[in-house]
Short mmCIF file of N, CA and C in Angstrom, two decimals:
data_model
loop_
_atom_site.label_atom_id
_atom_site.label_comp_id
_atom_site.label_asym_id
_atom_site.label_seq_id
_atom_site.Cartn_x
_atom_site.Cartn_y
_atom_site.Cartn_z
N MET A 88 -2.59 -1.48 6.42
CA MET A 88 -1.94 -1.29 5.15
C MET A 88 -0.88 -0.19 5.24
N LEU A 89 -1.24 0.96 5.82
CA LEU A 89 -0.24 2.02 5.99
C LEU A 89 0.87 1.55 6.92
N ARG A 90 0.51 0.78 7.92
CA ARG A 90 1.50 0.22 8.86
C ARG A 90 2.53 -0.60 8.11
N ASP A 91 2.08 -1.41 7.16
CA ASP A 91 2.98 -2.25 6.37
C ASP A 91 3.88 -1.41 5.47
N LEU A 92 3.34 -0.34 4.93
CA LEU A 92 4.10 0.51 4.02
C LEU A 92 5.12 1.38 4.76
N LEU A 93 4.96 1.56 6.06
CA LEU A 93 5.95 2.31 6.83
C LEU A 93 7.30 1.60 6.82
N ALA A 94 7.28 0.28 6.64
CA ALA A 94 8.53 -0.49 6.60
C ALA A 94 9.24 -0.34 5.26
N GLY A 95 8.56 0.18 4.25
CA GLY A 95 9.17 0.37 2.94
C GLY A 95 8.23 -0.05 1.82
N THR A 96 8.74 -0.05 0.62
CA THR A 96 7.97 -0.38 -0.57
C THR A 96 7.49 -1.82 -0.50
N LYS A 97 6.23 -2.03 -0.86
CA LYS A 97 5.65 -3.37 -0.85
C LYS A 97 4.92 -3.63 -2.17
N ARG A 98 4.96 -4.88 -2.57
CA ARG A 98 4.19 -5.31 -3.74
C ARG A 98 2.76 -5.60 -3.30
N PHE A 99 1.85 -5.62 -4.27
CA PHE A 99 0.45 -5.87 -3.98
C PHE A 99 0.28 -7.20 -3.25
N SER A 100 0.97 -8.23 -3.72
CA SER A 100 0.83 -9.56 -3.11
C SER A 100 1.31 -9.58 -1.67
N GLU A 101 2.33 -8.79 -1.34
CA GLU A 101 2.82 -8.71 0.03
C GLU A 101 1.79 -8.03 0.94
N LEU A 102 1.16 -6.98 0.42
CA LEU A 102 0.12 -6.31 1.19
C LEU A 102 -1.08 -7.23 1.40
N ARG A 103 -1.47 -7.94 0.37
CA ARG A 103 -2.61 -8.85 0.47
C ARG A 103 -2.33 -9.95 1.48
N ALA A 104 -1.12 -10.48 1.50
CA ALA A 104 -0.77 -11.55 2.43
C ALA A 104 -0.76 -11.06 3.88
N SER A 105 -0.39 -9.81 4.09
CA SER A 105 -0.33 -9.29 5.46
C SER A 105 -1.70 -8.89 6.00
N LEU A 106 -2.67 -8.73 5.13
CA LEU A 106 -4.01 -8.33 5.54
C LEU A 106 -4.99 -9.49 5.35
N THR A 107 -4.97 -10.42 6.26
CA THR A 107 -5.85 -11.58 6.15
C THR A 107 -7.31 -11.16 6.24
N GLY A 108 -8.13 -11.78 5.43
CA GLY A 108 -9.56 -11.50 5.46
C GLY A 108 -10.02 -10.39 4.54
N ILE A 109 -9.11 -9.74 3.82
CA ILE A 109 -9.50 -8.66 2.89
C ILE A 109 -9.48 -9.22 1.47
N SER A 110 -10.50 -8.89 0.71
CA SER A 110 -10.54 -9.37 -0.67
C SER A 110 -9.61 -8.52 -1.53
N PRO A 111 -9.10 -9.09 -2.62
CA PRO A 111 -8.24 -8.31 -3.52
C PRO A 111 -8.93 -7.05 -4.04
N LYS A 112 -10.23 -7.13 -4.31
CA LYS A 112 -10.95 -5.96 -4.82
C LYS A 112 -11.01 -4.86 -3.77
N THR A 113 -11.28 -5.22 -2.53
CA THR A 113 -11.33 -4.22 -1.46
C THR A 113 -9.96 -3.58 -1.26
N LEU A 114 -8.91 -4.39 -1.27
CA LEU A 114 -7.56 -3.86 -1.13
C LEU A 114 -7.23 -2.90 -2.27
N THR A 115 -7.57 -3.28 -3.48
CA THR A 115 -7.34 -2.42 -4.64
C THR A 115 -8.08 -1.10 -4.50
N ASP A 116 -9.34 -1.17 -4.10
CA ASP A 116 -10.14 0.05 -3.93
C ASP A 116 -9.53 0.97 -2.87
N ARG A 117 -9.07 0.40 -1.77
CA ARG A 117 -8.50 1.23 -0.70
C ARG A 117 -7.16 1.83 -1.13
N LEU A 118 -6.37 1.05 -1.83
CA LEU A 118 -5.09 1.59 -2.32
C LEU A 118 -5.33 2.72 -3.31
N ARG A 119 -6.29 2.56 -4.19
CA ARG A 119 -6.60 3.63 -5.17
C ARG A 119 -7.07 4.89 -4.49
N SER A 120 -7.85 4.76 -3.42
CA SER A 120 -8.30 5.96 -2.71
C SER A 120 -7.14 6.67 -2.01
N LEU A 121 -6.12 5.90 -1.60
CA LEU A 121 -4.95 6.50 -0.95
C LEU A 121 -3.95 7.07 -1.95
N GLU A 122 -4.05 6.65 -3.21
CA GLU A 122 -3.12 7.13 -4.24
C GLU A 122 -3.20 8.63 -4.46
N GLU A 123 -4.29 9.24 -4.08
CA GLU A 123 -4.46 10.66 -4.32
C GLU A 123 -3.41 11.50 -3.59
N ASP A 124 -3.04 11.06 -2.36
CA ASP A 124 -2.09 11.90 -1.62
C ASP A 124 -1.19 11.16 -0.63
N MET A 125 -1.43 9.88 -0.38
CA MET A 125 -0.64 9.19 0.64
C MET A 125 0.22 8.04 0.10
N VAL A 126 -0.12 7.53 -1.07
CA VAL A 126 0.57 6.36 -1.61
C VAL A 126 0.94 6.60 -3.07
N VAL A 127 2.14 6.16 -3.44
CA VAL A 127 2.59 6.22 -4.83
C VAL A 127 2.54 4.80 -5.39
N ARG A 128 1.93 4.65 -6.53
CA ARG A 128 1.83 3.35 -7.20
C ARG A 128 2.77 3.35 -8.40
N VAL A 129 3.63 2.33 -8.46
CA VAL A 129 4.58 2.21 -9.58
C VAL A 129 4.32 0.88 -10.26
N VAL A 130 4.03 0.95 -11.57
CA VAL A 130 3.79 -0.26 -12.36
C VAL A 130 5.02 -0.51 -13.21
N HIS A 131 5.60 -1.70 -13.08
CA HIS A 131 6.76 -2.09 -13.86
C HIS A 131 6.29 -2.88 -15.07
N ALA A 132 6.76 -2.52 -16.24
CA ALA A 132 6.34 -3.16 -17.49
C ALA A 132 7.03 -4.51 -17.63
N GLU A 133 6.49 -5.50 -16.97
CA GLU A 133 7.01 -6.85 -17.02
C GLU A 133 5.85 -7.80 -17.27
N VAL A 134 6.19 -9.04 -17.52
CA VAL A 134 5.16 -10.06 -17.65
C VAL A 134 5.46 -11.12 -16.61
N PRO A 135 4.59 -11.32 -15.63
CA PRO A 135 3.37 -10.57 -15.32
C PRO A 135 3.72 -9.19 -14.75
N PRO A 136 2.76 -8.27 -14.84
CA PRO A 136 3.02 -6.91 -14.35
C PRO A 136 3.37 -6.92 -12.86
N ARG A 137 4.28 -6.06 -12.48
CA ARG A 137 4.68 -5.92 -11.07
C ARG A 137 4.28 -4.53 -10.63
N VAL A 138 3.52 -4.47 -9.55
CA VAL A 138 3.03 -3.19 -9.02
C VAL A 138 3.57 -3.04 -7.60
N GLU A 139 4.17 -1.88 -7.33
CA GLU A 139 4.72 -1.60 -6.02
C GLU A 139 4.08 -0.33 -5.45
N TYR A 140 3.94 -0.31 -4.15
CA TYR A 140 3.35 0.83 -3.45
C TYR A 140 4.34 1.36 -2.42
N THR A 141 4.43 2.70 -2.36
CA THR A 141 5.32 3.38 -1.43
C THR A 141 4.57 4.56 -0.83
N LEU A 142 4.87 4.88 0.42
CA LEU A 142 4.25 6.05 1.05
C LEU A 142 4.89 7.34 0.56
N THR A 143 4.08 8.36 0.42
CA THR A 143 4.57 9.70 0.13
C THR A 143 4.99 10.33 1.46
N SER A 144 5.52 11.52 1.40
CA SER A 144 5.90 12.22 2.64
C SER A 144 4.65 12.48 3.50
N ARG A 145 3.56 12.73 2.87
CA ARG A 145 2.30 12.94 3.60
C ARG A 145 1.84 11.63 4.25
N GLY A 146 2.07 10.53 3.56
CA GLY A 146 1.73 9.23 4.13
C GLY A 146 2.62 8.89 5.32
N ARG A 147 3.89 9.26 5.24
CA ARG A 147 4.82 9.02 6.36
C ARG A 147 4.46 9.87 7.58
N ALA A 148 3.75 10.96 7.36
CA ALA A 148 3.38 11.84 8.46
C ALA A 148 2.42 11.16 9.44
N VAL A 149 1.77 10.09 9.05
CA VAL A 149 0.83 9.40 9.95
C VAL A 149 1.55 8.39 10.86
N GLU A 150 2.87 8.26 10.71
CA GLU A 150 3.61 7.28 11.51
C GLU A 150 3.41 7.45 13.02
N PRO A 151 3.46 8.66 13.56
CA PRO A 151 3.24 8.80 15.02
C PRO A 151 1.85 8.33 15.44
N VAL A 152 0.87 8.56 14.61
CA VAL A 152 -0.50 8.14 14.92
C VAL A 152 -0.59 6.62 14.95
N ILE A 153 0.01 5.97 13.96
CA ILE A 153 -0.02 4.51 13.91
C ILE A 153 0.76 3.92 15.08
N ALA A 154 1.87 4.53 15.44
CA ALA A 154 2.66 4.05 16.59
C ALA A 154 1.84 4.20 17.88
N ALA A 155 1.10 5.28 18.02
CA ALA A 155 0.28 5.49 19.21
C ALA A 155 -0.85 4.45 19.26
N LEU A 156 -1.43 4.13 18.12
CA LEU A 156 -2.48 3.11 18.09
C LEU A 156 -1.92 1.74 18.44
N ALA A 157 -0.70 1.47 17.99
CA ALA A 157 -0.08 0.18 18.28
C ALA A 157 0.22 0.03 19.78
N ALA A 158 0.57 1.16 20.40
CA ALA A 158 0.87 1.13 21.84
C ALA A 158 -0.41 1.01 22.64
#
C-alpha cells in the first residue's frame, strides 16, 4: 500500500485493485491506522463520495526501506 502511494495520490478503489486478496474492510482499517502520521485522507464532497490518499513527508521517508525490500 505504501509502495503504491509512493507513485502519488491514489483513490481507495485504485489501492484495492492493486492489493489482490485484501478485503475492503481490512484495507480501510490499515489506511486508518496509517492516517495518524503517514497518510493524509482527503474526502471530496461528491456523489458518490471520492476519497484520496497521499503520503505525508513522514510516509515518504520510508521510500529507501521499500526500495531495499524490492531489491
